[in-house]
Short mmCIF file of C-alpha atoms in Angstrom, two decimals:
data_model
loop_
_atom_site.label_atom_id
_atom_site.label_comp_id
_atom_site.label_asym_id
_atom_site.label_seq_id
_atom_site.Cartn_x
_atom_site.Cartn_y
_atom_site.Cartn_z
CA CYS A 27 82.13 89.20 125.21
CA GLY A 28 79.40 86.58 125.25
CA TYR A 29 79.53 82.86 124.61
CA ASP A 30 77.13 80.56 122.76
CA VAL A 31 76.38 77.03 123.88
CA SER A 32 74.53 74.64 121.57
CA VAL A 33 72.38 71.82 122.87
CA THR A 34 70.95 69.12 120.61
CA LEU A 35 67.88 67.18 121.74
CA VAL A 36 67.44 63.69 120.28
CA ASN A 37 64.08 62.01 120.74
CA ASP A 38 63.52 58.39 121.58
CA ALA A 39 62.20 56.19 118.78
CA GLN A 40 58.87 55.72 120.59
CA THR A 41 58.40 59.40 121.41
CA ASN A 42 55.92 61.60 119.59
CA LEU A 43 58.19 64.24 118.07
CA LEU A 44 55.45 66.88 117.79
CA GLU A 45 54.43 66.46 121.42
CA LEU A 46 58.08 66.58 122.51
CA SER A 47 58.59 69.77 120.51
CA ASN A 48 55.63 71.50 122.13
CA ARG A 49 56.76 70.50 125.63
CA THR A 50 60.30 71.66 124.87
CA LYS A 51 59.11 75.06 123.64
CA LEU A 52 57.05 75.53 126.79
CA ARG A 53 60.00 74.59 128.99
CA ILE A 54 62.32 76.98 127.12
CA GLU A 55 59.90 79.84 127.74
CA GLN A 56 59.91 79.03 131.45
CA LEU A 57 63.73 78.88 131.56
CA ASN A 58 64.06 82.17 129.72
CA GLN A 59 61.96 83.86 132.38
CA GLU A 60 64.14 82.35 135.12
CA PHE A 61 67.41 83.32 133.39
CA MET A 62 66.33 86.82 132.40
CA PRO A 63 68.05 88.49 135.43
CA HIS A 64 71.32 86.79 134.41
CA GLU A 65 71.04 88.05 130.79
CA ILE A 66 70.86 84.49 129.47
CA GLU A 67 68.49 83.61 126.66
CA MET A 68 67.71 80.26 125.04
CA VAL A 69 66.86 80.38 121.32
CA ILE A 70 65.65 77.50 119.16
CA GLN A 71 68.02 77.34 116.20
CA SER A 72 66.35 74.51 114.32
CA ASN A 73 63.32 72.34 114.98
CA SER A 74 62.65 69.35 112.74
CA ALA A 75 59.16 69.03 114.23
CA ASP A 76 58.10 72.25 112.50
CA GLU A 77 58.83 70.79 109.08
CA ILE A 78 57.08 67.56 109.98
CA GLU A 79 54.02 69.46 111.20
CA ASN A 80 53.97 71.54 108.03
CA ASN A 81 54.19 68.40 105.89
CA ILE A 82 51.37 66.74 107.80
CA ASN A 83 49.17 69.84 107.50
CA GLN A 84 49.89 70.00 103.79
CA VAL A 85 48.97 66.34 103.27
CA VAL A 86 45.74 66.85 105.23
CA GLU A 87 44.86 69.90 103.14
CA LEU A 88 45.57 68.03 99.91
CA GLY A 89 43.44 65.09 101.08
CA ILE A 90 40.53 67.37 101.96
CA SER A 91 40.86 69.18 98.63
CA GLY A 92 40.84 65.86 96.77
CA GLY A 93 37.74 64.73 98.64
CA LEU A 94 35.93 67.98 97.86
CA LEU A 95 36.86 67.70 94.18
CA ALA A 96 35.51 64.14 94.11
CA ILE A 97 32.24 65.36 95.62
CA VAL A 98 32.02 68.18 93.04
CA ILE A 99 32.48 65.66 90.23
CA LEU A 100 29.72 63.50 91.73
CA TRP A 101 27.41 66.51 91.81
CA PHE A 102 28.23 67.29 88.16
CA PHE A 103 27.07 63.83 87.08
CA LEU A 104 24.25 63.13 89.56
CA HIS A 105 22.64 66.55 90.16
CA ASN A 106 21.03 65.09 93.28
CA ILE A 107 22.20 66.54 96.56
CA ARG A 108 20.90 63.66 98.66
CA LEU A 109 22.73 61.05 96.62
CA VAL A 110 25.91 63.11 96.71
CA ILE A 111 25.67 63.43 100.49
CA PHE A 112 25.12 59.70 100.97
CA ILE A 113 28.04 58.76 98.72
CA ALA A 114 30.25 61.46 100.26
CA LEU A 115 29.54 60.03 103.71
CA SER A 116 31.47 56.93 102.70
CA ILE A 117 34.68 59.03 102.87
CA PRO A 118 34.65 59.93 106.59
CA ILE A 119 33.07 56.61 107.55
CA SER A 120 35.77 54.58 105.79
CA ILE A 121 38.65 56.76 107.02
CA LEU A 122 37.52 56.90 110.66
CA ALA A 123 36.80 53.17 110.69
CA ALA A 124 40.25 52.50 109.20
CA PHE A 125 41.85 54.00 112.31
CA ASN A 126 40.85 50.82 114.14
CA LEU A 127 43.12 48.78 111.88
CA PHE A 128 45.85 51.38 112.41
CA TYR A 129 45.62 50.71 116.13
CA ALA A 130 45.54 46.94 115.64
CA SER A 131 48.64 47.11 113.41
CA GLY A 132 50.54 49.37 115.81
CA ILE A 133 50.78 52.16 113.21
CA THR A 134 50.45 55.82 114.14
CA ILE A 135 49.04 58.66 112.08
CA ASN A 136 52.07 60.12 110.32
CA SER A 137 53.05 61.56 106.95
CA LEU A 138 53.14 58.14 105.25
CA THR A 139 49.75 56.99 106.53
CA LEU A 140 48.21 60.34 105.65
CA ILE A 141 49.58 60.02 102.11
CA GLY A 142 47.98 56.58 101.92
CA LEU A 143 44.65 57.99 103.10
CA ALA A 144 44.88 60.81 100.56
CA LEU A 145 45.48 58.28 97.77
CA ALA A 146 42.56 56.16 98.94
CA VAL A 147 40.05 59.03 99.05
CA GLY A 148 39.39 58.90 95.31
CA MET A 149 39.34 55.11 95.11
CA LEU A 150 36.93 54.50 97.97
CA LEU A 151 34.05 56.19 96.11
CA ASP A 152 34.20 53.77 93.17
CA ASN A 153 32.50 50.87 94.94
CA SER A 154 29.65 53.04 96.19
CA ILE A 155 29.03 54.52 92.74
CA VAL A 156 28.94 51.09 91.08
CA VAL A 157 26.39 49.74 93.60
CA LEU A 158 24.29 52.89 93.44
CA GLU A 159 24.20 52.96 89.64
CA ASN A 160 23.16 49.31 89.36
CA ILE A 161 20.37 49.72 91.91
CA TYR A 162 18.97 52.73 90.07
CA ARG A 163 19.25 50.92 86.75
CA LEU A 164 17.06 48.09 88.02
CA SER A 165 14.69 50.58 89.62
CA SER A 166 14.24 52.35 86.26
CA LEU A 167 13.26 48.98 84.73
CA GLY A 168 10.24 48.75 87.06
CA LYS A 169 11.68 46.81 89.98
CA THR A 170 10.34 47.53 93.47
CA PRO A 171 12.76 49.20 95.91
CA GLU A 172 13.33 45.90 97.72
CA GLU A 173 14.00 43.99 94.49
CA ALA A 174 16.21 46.72 93.03
CA VAL A 175 18.38 46.96 96.15
CA ILE A 176 18.76 43.22 96.71
CA GLN A 177 19.28 42.25 93.07
CA GLY A 178 21.42 45.32 92.30
CA THR A 179 23.80 44.64 95.16
CA ARG A 180 23.91 40.90 94.46
CA GLU A 181 24.85 41.45 90.79
CA VAL A 182 27.89 43.65 91.43
CA TRP A 183 29.29 42.53 94.79
CA LYS A 184 31.67 40.01 93.21
CA SER A 185 33.00 42.60 90.74
CA ILE A 186 33.69 45.31 93.31
CA PHE A 187 35.14 42.75 95.72
CA ALA A 188 37.54 41.52 93.02
CA ALA A 189 38.46 45.08 92.06
CA THR A 190 39.18 45.97 95.69
CA LEU A 191 41.17 42.78 96.21
CA THR A 192 43.40 43.46 93.18
CA THR A 193 44.22 46.91 94.55
CA ILE A 194 45.01 45.48 97.98
CA THR A 195 47.30 42.73 96.67
CA VAL A 196 49.51 45.33 94.96
CA PHE A 197 50.92 46.32 98.37
CA LEU A 198 51.55 42.79 99.65
CA PRO A 199 55.03 42.41 98.04
CA PHE A 200 56.18 45.51 99.96
CA LEU A 201 55.65 43.69 103.25
CA PHE A 202 58.06 40.87 102.26
CA SER A 203 60.87 43.12 101.04
CA ASP A 204 64.32 42.82 102.64
CA GLU A 205 64.88 46.58 102.26
CA VAL A 206 63.80 48.18 105.51
CA TYR A 207 62.62 51.42 103.90
CA VAL A 208 60.55 49.63 101.25
CA LYS A 209 58.97 47.55 103.98
CA LEU A 210 58.32 50.69 106.02
CA ILE A 211 56.50 52.29 103.10
CA GLY A 212 54.50 49.12 102.52
CA GLU A 213 53.46 48.90 106.14
CA HIS A 214 52.38 52.52 106.55
CA ILE A 215 50.99 53.49 103.14
CA GLY A 216 49.83 49.95 102.41
CA VAL A 217 47.95 49.50 105.68
CA SER A 218 46.29 52.90 105.34
CA ILE A 219 45.09 52.20 101.79
CA ILE A 220 44.12 48.57 102.47
CA SER A 221 42.15 49.36 105.63
CA THR A 222 40.38 52.30 104.00
CA LEU A 223 39.40 50.29 100.93
CA LEU A 224 38.16 47.36 103.02
CA PHE A 225 35.82 49.61 104.96
CA SER A 226 34.75 51.39 101.77
CA LEU A 227 33.75 47.97 100.41
CA THR A 228 31.70 47.37 103.55
CA VAL A 229 30.06 50.79 103.19
CA ALA A 230 29.24 50.10 99.52
CA LEU A 231 27.62 46.76 100.31
CA LEU A 232 25.69 47.82 103.44
CA PHE A 233 25.34 51.57 103.92
CA ILE A 234 24.72 52.57 100.28
CA PRO A 235 21.99 49.91 99.68
CA MET A 236 20.28 50.94 102.93
CA THR A 237 20.20 54.66 102.11
CA THR A 238 19.24 53.99 98.47
CA TYR A 239 16.34 51.82 99.61
CA LEU A 240 15.06 54.61 101.83
CA MET A 241 15.25 57.11 98.97
CA LEU A 242 13.53 54.79 96.49
CA LYS A 243 10.81 53.95 98.98
CA LYS A 244 10.09 57.60 99.74
CA GLY A 245 10.77 59.06 96.33
CA LYS A 246 10.02 58.52 92.74
CA GLY A 247 12.22 55.51 92.12
CA LYS A 248 13.58 57.00 88.92
CA SER A 249 17.04 56.48 87.54
CA VAL A 250 19.51 59.25 88.16
CA PHE A 251 22.21 58.15 85.78
CA HIS A 252 20.05 57.31 82.77
CA GLU A 253 17.69 60.29 82.87
CA LYS A 254 20.15 63.09 83.48
CA PHE A 255 22.04 62.46 80.24
CA SER A 256 20.58 62.41 76.74
CA ILE A 257 22.07 61.21 73.47
CA ASN A 258 21.45 64.72 72.14
CA GLU A 259 23.98 66.26 74.55
CA ARG A 260 27.22 67.38 72.95
CA PRO A 261 29.65 65.41 75.22
CA ILE A 262 27.70 62.20 74.61
CA GLN A 263 27.73 62.80 70.88
CA ILE A 264 31.49 63.39 70.85
CA TYR A 265 32.05 60.22 72.87
CA ALA A 266 29.79 58.23 70.54
CA VAL A 267 31.70 59.44 67.46
CA LEU A 268 35.08 58.58 69.01
CA LEU A 269 33.82 55.16 70.10
CA LYS A 270 32.45 54.31 66.67
CA THR A 271 35.68 55.47 65.02
CA CYS A 272 37.76 53.23 67.29
CA LEU A 273 35.47 50.24 66.72
CA ARG A 274 35.60 50.67 62.95
CA ASN A 275 39.40 51.04 62.90
CA PRO A 276 40.75 48.67 65.57
CA ALA A 277 44.19 48.28 64.00
CA ALA A 278 44.79 52.03 63.77
CA THR A 279 43.53 52.50 67.33
CA ILE A 280 45.93 49.89 68.69
CA VAL A 281 48.87 51.38 66.74
CA ILE A 282 48.11 54.89 68.03
CA CYS A 283 47.89 53.62 71.62
CA VAL A 284 51.21 51.78 71.30
CA VAL A 285 52.90 54.86 69.79
CA VAL A 286 51.59 57.08 72.60
CA LEU A 287 52.75 54.55 75.20
CA VAL A 288 56.24 54.21 73.73
CA GLY A 289 56.57 57.96 73.28
CA SER A 290 55.53 58.61 76.87
CA LEU A 291 58.04 56.05 78.15
CA MET A 292 60.86 57.56 76.06
CA ILE A 293 60.08 61.06 77.33
CA ALA A 294 59.90 59.86 80.93
CA LEU A 295 63.18 57.92 80.72
CA SER A 296 64.98 60.84 79.08
CA GLN A 297 64.15 63.17 81.93
CA ASN A 298 66.27 63.41 85.08
CA PRO A 299 63.86 63.74 88.03
CA ASP A 300 66.50 65.52 90.10
CA ALA A 301 67.66 67.98 87.44
CA GLY A 302 66.83 71.59 88.09
CA ARG A 303 64.95 70.82 91.28
CA THR A 304 65.62 73.09 94.23
CA VAL A 305 63.89 72.65 97.56
CA ASN A 306 62.03 75.72 98.76
CA SER A 307 63.33 76.55 102.21
CA ASP A 308 63.97 79.46 104.55
CA ARG A 309 67.47 78.14 105.34
CA VAL A 310 70.66 77.45 103.42
CA THR A 311 73.30 75.07 104.74
CA MET A 312 77.00 75.34 103.93
CA THR A 313 79.05 72.24 104.75
CA ILE A 314 82.77 73.06 104.94
CA THR A 315 85.40 70.33 104.63
CA MET A 316 88.79 71.32 106.08
CA PRO A 317 92.21 70.08 104.92
CA PRO A 318 93.45 66.85 106.51
CA SER A 319 94.80 67.08 110.08
CA SER A 320 93.16 70.46 110.66
CA THR A 321 92.86 71.63 114.25
CA LEU A 322 89.79 73.02 115.94
CA GLU A 323 91.43 76.48 116.10
CA TYR A 324 92.05 76.42 112.35
CA SER A 325 88.47 75.39 111.63
CA GLU A 326 87.22 78.19 113.87
CA LYS A 327 89.28 80.78 111.94
CA ILE A 328 87.92 79.50 108.61
CA VAL A 329 84.34 79.63 109.87
CA SER A 330 84.85 83.14 111.24
CA LEU A 331 86.21 84.25 107.87
CA LEU A 332 83.23 82.76 106.06
CA GLU A 333 80.83 84.34 108.52
CA SER A 334 82.39 87.75 107.83
CA LYS A 335 81.59 87.25 104.14
CA LEU A 336 77.92 86.99 105.09
CA ASP A 337 77.74 90.25 107.04
CA SER A 338 76.43 92.17 104.03
CA PHE A 339 74.29 89.37 102.63
CA PRO A 340 70.88 91.00 101.94
CA GLU A 341 68.64 88.03 102.83
CA LYS A 342 70.48 87.17 106.06
CA GLU A 343 68.37 86.85 109.19
CA ASP A 344 70.65 84.77 111.43
CA ILE A 345 73.74 82.54 111.24
CA ILE A 346 74.18 79.21 113.05
CA SER A 347 77.63 77.61 113.01
CA ARG A 348 78.82 74.19 114.10
CA ILE A 349 82.56 73.51 114.17
CA ALA A 350 84.56 70.29 114.29
CA GLU A 351 88.23 69.63 113.58
CA GLU A 352 87.90 68.64 109.92
CA GLU A 353 84.36 69.66 109.11
CA ALA A 354 82.04 72.52 109.95
CA SER A 355 78.63 73.78 108.89
CA ILE A 356 77.06 77.20 108.64
CA THR A 357 73.28 77.50 108.47
CA LEU A 358 72.07 80.79 107.05
CA THR A 359 68.53 81.61 108.16
CA LEU A 360 66.79 83.79 105.58
CA LYS A 361 64.48 86.67 106.28
CA GLU A 362 60.74 86.14 106.18
CA ASP A 363 59.31 86.75 102.69
CA TYR A 364 62.84 87.08 101.33
CA HIS A 365 61.70 86.21 97.83
CA GLU A 366 59.09 88.99 97.70
CA ASN A 367 61.36 91.60 99.28
CA GLY A 368 64.67 90.78 97.59
CA GLY A 369 63.37 89.36 94.34
CA ARG A 370 65.72 86.33 94.43
CA ASP A 371 64.64 82.74 94.80
CA ILE A 372 66.56 80.04 96.68
CA SER A 373 68.51 78.88 93.61
CA GLU A 374 69.80 82.41 92.95
CA ILE A 375 70.80 82.75 96.61
CA ILE A 376 72.75 79.49 96.47
CA SER A 377 74.53 80.63 93.29
CA ASP A 378 75.53 83.88 94.99
CA LEU A 379 76.81 81.98 98.04
CA ASN A 380 78.86 79.64 95.84
CA TYR A 381 80.67 82.69 94.50
CA ARG A 382 81.08 84.46 97.86
CA MET A 383 82.24 81.49 99.94
CA ARG A 384 85.20 80.39 97.82
CA LEU A 385 88.43 79.77 99.74
CA PRO A 386 91.59 77.99 98.59
CA ASN A 387 91.97 74.37 99.75
CA ILE A 388 88.52 74.54 101.37
CA TYR A 389 85.61 72.54 99.96
CA THR A 390 82.19 74.12 100.57
CA ARG A 391 78.95 72.38 99.69
CA ILE A 392 75.81 74.55 99.72
CA SER A 393 72.25 73.23 99.73
CA ALA A 394 68.81 74.33 100.81
CA GLY A 395 67.55 73.18 104.20
CA ALA A 396 68.78 72.87 107.78
CA SER A 397 72.06 71.25 108.73
CA ALA A 398 72.78 68.24 110.86
CA PRO A 399 75.58 68.27 113.41
CA THR A 400 77.04 64.95 112.38
CA GLN A 401 76.24 62.14 110.02
CA SER A 402 75.09 59.77 112.70
CA GLY A 403 73.33 56.51 112.04
CA ALA A 404 69.94 58.14 112.36
CA ALA A 405 70.92 61.00 110.06
CA SER A 406 72.33 58.73 107.39
CA ALA A 407 69.28 56.49 107.67
CA MET A 408 67.00 59.46 107.20
CA SER A 409 69.07 60.63 104.23
CA GLY A 410 68.74 57.22 102.60
CA PHE A 411 65.04 57.18 103.28
CA MET A 412 64.56 60.63 101.73
CA ASP A 413 66.56 59.54 98.68
CA LEU A 414 64.30 56.49 98.39
CA LEU A 415 61.26 58.75 98.34
CA GLY A 416 62.87 60.82 95.58
CA VAL A 417 63.31 64.04 97.57
CA GLY A 418 67.10 64.07 97.79
CA ASP A 419 69.18 66.86 96.33
CA GLY A 420 70.55 64.70 93.50
CA SER A 421 74.24 65.18 94.36
CA GLU A 422 77.00 63.18 96.01
CA ARG A 423 80.20 64.37 97.68
CA ILE A 424 83.55 62.58 97.60
CA VAL A 425 86.21 63.60 100.13
CA ILE A 426 89.78 62.35 99.79
CA LYS A 427 91.88 62.55 102.96
CA GLY A 428 95.54 61.77 103.51
CA SER A 429 99.01 63.21 104.07
CA ASP A 430 100.48 62.80 100.54
CA PHE A 431 98.99 65.65 98.51
CA ASP A 432 100.49 64.50 95.20
CA MET A 433 99.01 61.04 95.56
CA MET A 434 95.64 62.52 96.58
CA ASP A 435 95.72 64.72 93.47
CA VAL A 436 96.33 61.67 91.27
CA ILE A 437 93.45 59.79 92.92
CA ALA A 438 91.17 62.80 92.42
CA ASP A 439 92.05 62.90 88.72
CA ASP A 440 91.29 59.19 88.41
CA ILE A 441 87.92 59.61 90.10
CA ARG A 442 87.10 62.58 87.89
CA TYR A 443 87.98 60.51 84.81
CA TYR A 444 85.85 57.53 85.83
CA LEU A 445 82.90 59.76 86.65
CA GLY A 446 83.23 61.45 83.28
CA GLU A 447 82.95 58.05 81.55
CA MET A 448 79.59 57.37 83.20
CA GLU A 449 76.23 58.24 81.67
CA PHE A 450 75.49 61.21 83.94
CA ARG A 451 77.46 64.45 83.94
CA ALA A 452 79.67 64.91 87.00
CA ILE A 453 80.34 68.42 88.26
#
C-alpha cells in the first residue's frame, strides 16, 4: 500500500513565476532520477505558471495578428510597399522604445502590460498616417520635398499631439483610485499604452517625415492617397450618396443615431455577461463542504466514496484530492482531446458530475479549472481580481454552520427568500 504526500510551493511576490516553474521542473526531474531505486516518483499535479504562460502566448499572438491586419489594411489603401513598410516600422520602434519606460516605472512584461501593448498597436499607426497623408497632399500641390515635409508636419503636429494627449489622460484617473486592483490595472495597462503612444508620436513627427522626404526626393513626388482613389469607384460613390443623404436630412440622421444608441444600450444592459459562460479547461474542481464538526476521518470516507463514483467516468485521466476536516476538494484531470474523443464539452461534463456526486447532507460545488488548497489571502485576492476583470464564474456560495440544525434550516429559508426577492435568479 503506497502513500501520497502533497507539497505546495508558494512563490515570493518578487519572484518570476515562469522562471521558478522551469527551475522547479528541472529539479523534480533530478530528484526522480535519484529516488528511482526507492520506487518514489514526484508528479506535478497543478502548475499555475502553465496557464500564465499560455495566456501570455495568446496575448502575444493576438497582438501580432492585430499588427499584421493593420498592415494589410494599410496596403489595401496605399498600394505602395515602401510606404507600408515605413509606417509598419513604427510598430516595433514604438513598442521596443516603450520598454524603457517600463523599466523606469518598475513594471515587468506581464499579461496586463501585453494587453495594453496589443490595444495600442492599432492606435499607434494613426499619427503616422495623418502626417504622411498631409505631406503627400502638399507634395501633390507642387511643393518641393523640403517644403512638403516641413509644412505638412507643422500643420498637423498640434492635432495629433492633442489626440494622443486625450487618449493618455483617460488612464490618469486609474492611478488615483483607492481600489488596489483598479490602480493595478491603471499602472500596468495604462503605462504600456501611454508609453507606446508617446513614442509613436515621436516616430510620427521625426521618423515618418524623414523617410517620406527621402522617398519624395528620390521618387516622383506624387500623392498616394489622392491618386489611388477615383470618384468613379463604387465604394466612393456609395459613401458620397450616404453623405449627401445625411447632410440633406440632418434631423432624421440624428434621430436614427439616437435610436441606435438607445437600442444598443438596452440590449447590452439586458444581457448578463456571466450567463451561459463556461471556462474551457482540462480540469474540473469539486469543492465538498462537510457537515459541521466533521472529523478528518469522516471527510476522508466521503472523499473516498466520491472518488469511487469517478472510477468509470469516461473522460477521467487523473484524480487529485485535498482533505480537511470540514472541507475537501477533488480535481478531476480530463484526458487530452476529451472533447473530440468523447463528444462532450466541459458544460456537459459538469452537468454529469452534478448528477453523479450527489450525497445527502453534503454540499458539492463543481466548476471548471484547478483547485486551491485553501482560501488564503493571496487566493481570495486573486479571486477578487479575476472577478474585477470579468472572468469569474458568476456564482456565489453561502455556507451556514452551527450545532442547531432547526435554526440553521430557518436561516437558510430566510436567505433563500431574500435572494428570491432580488433582481437576479438564485439557484
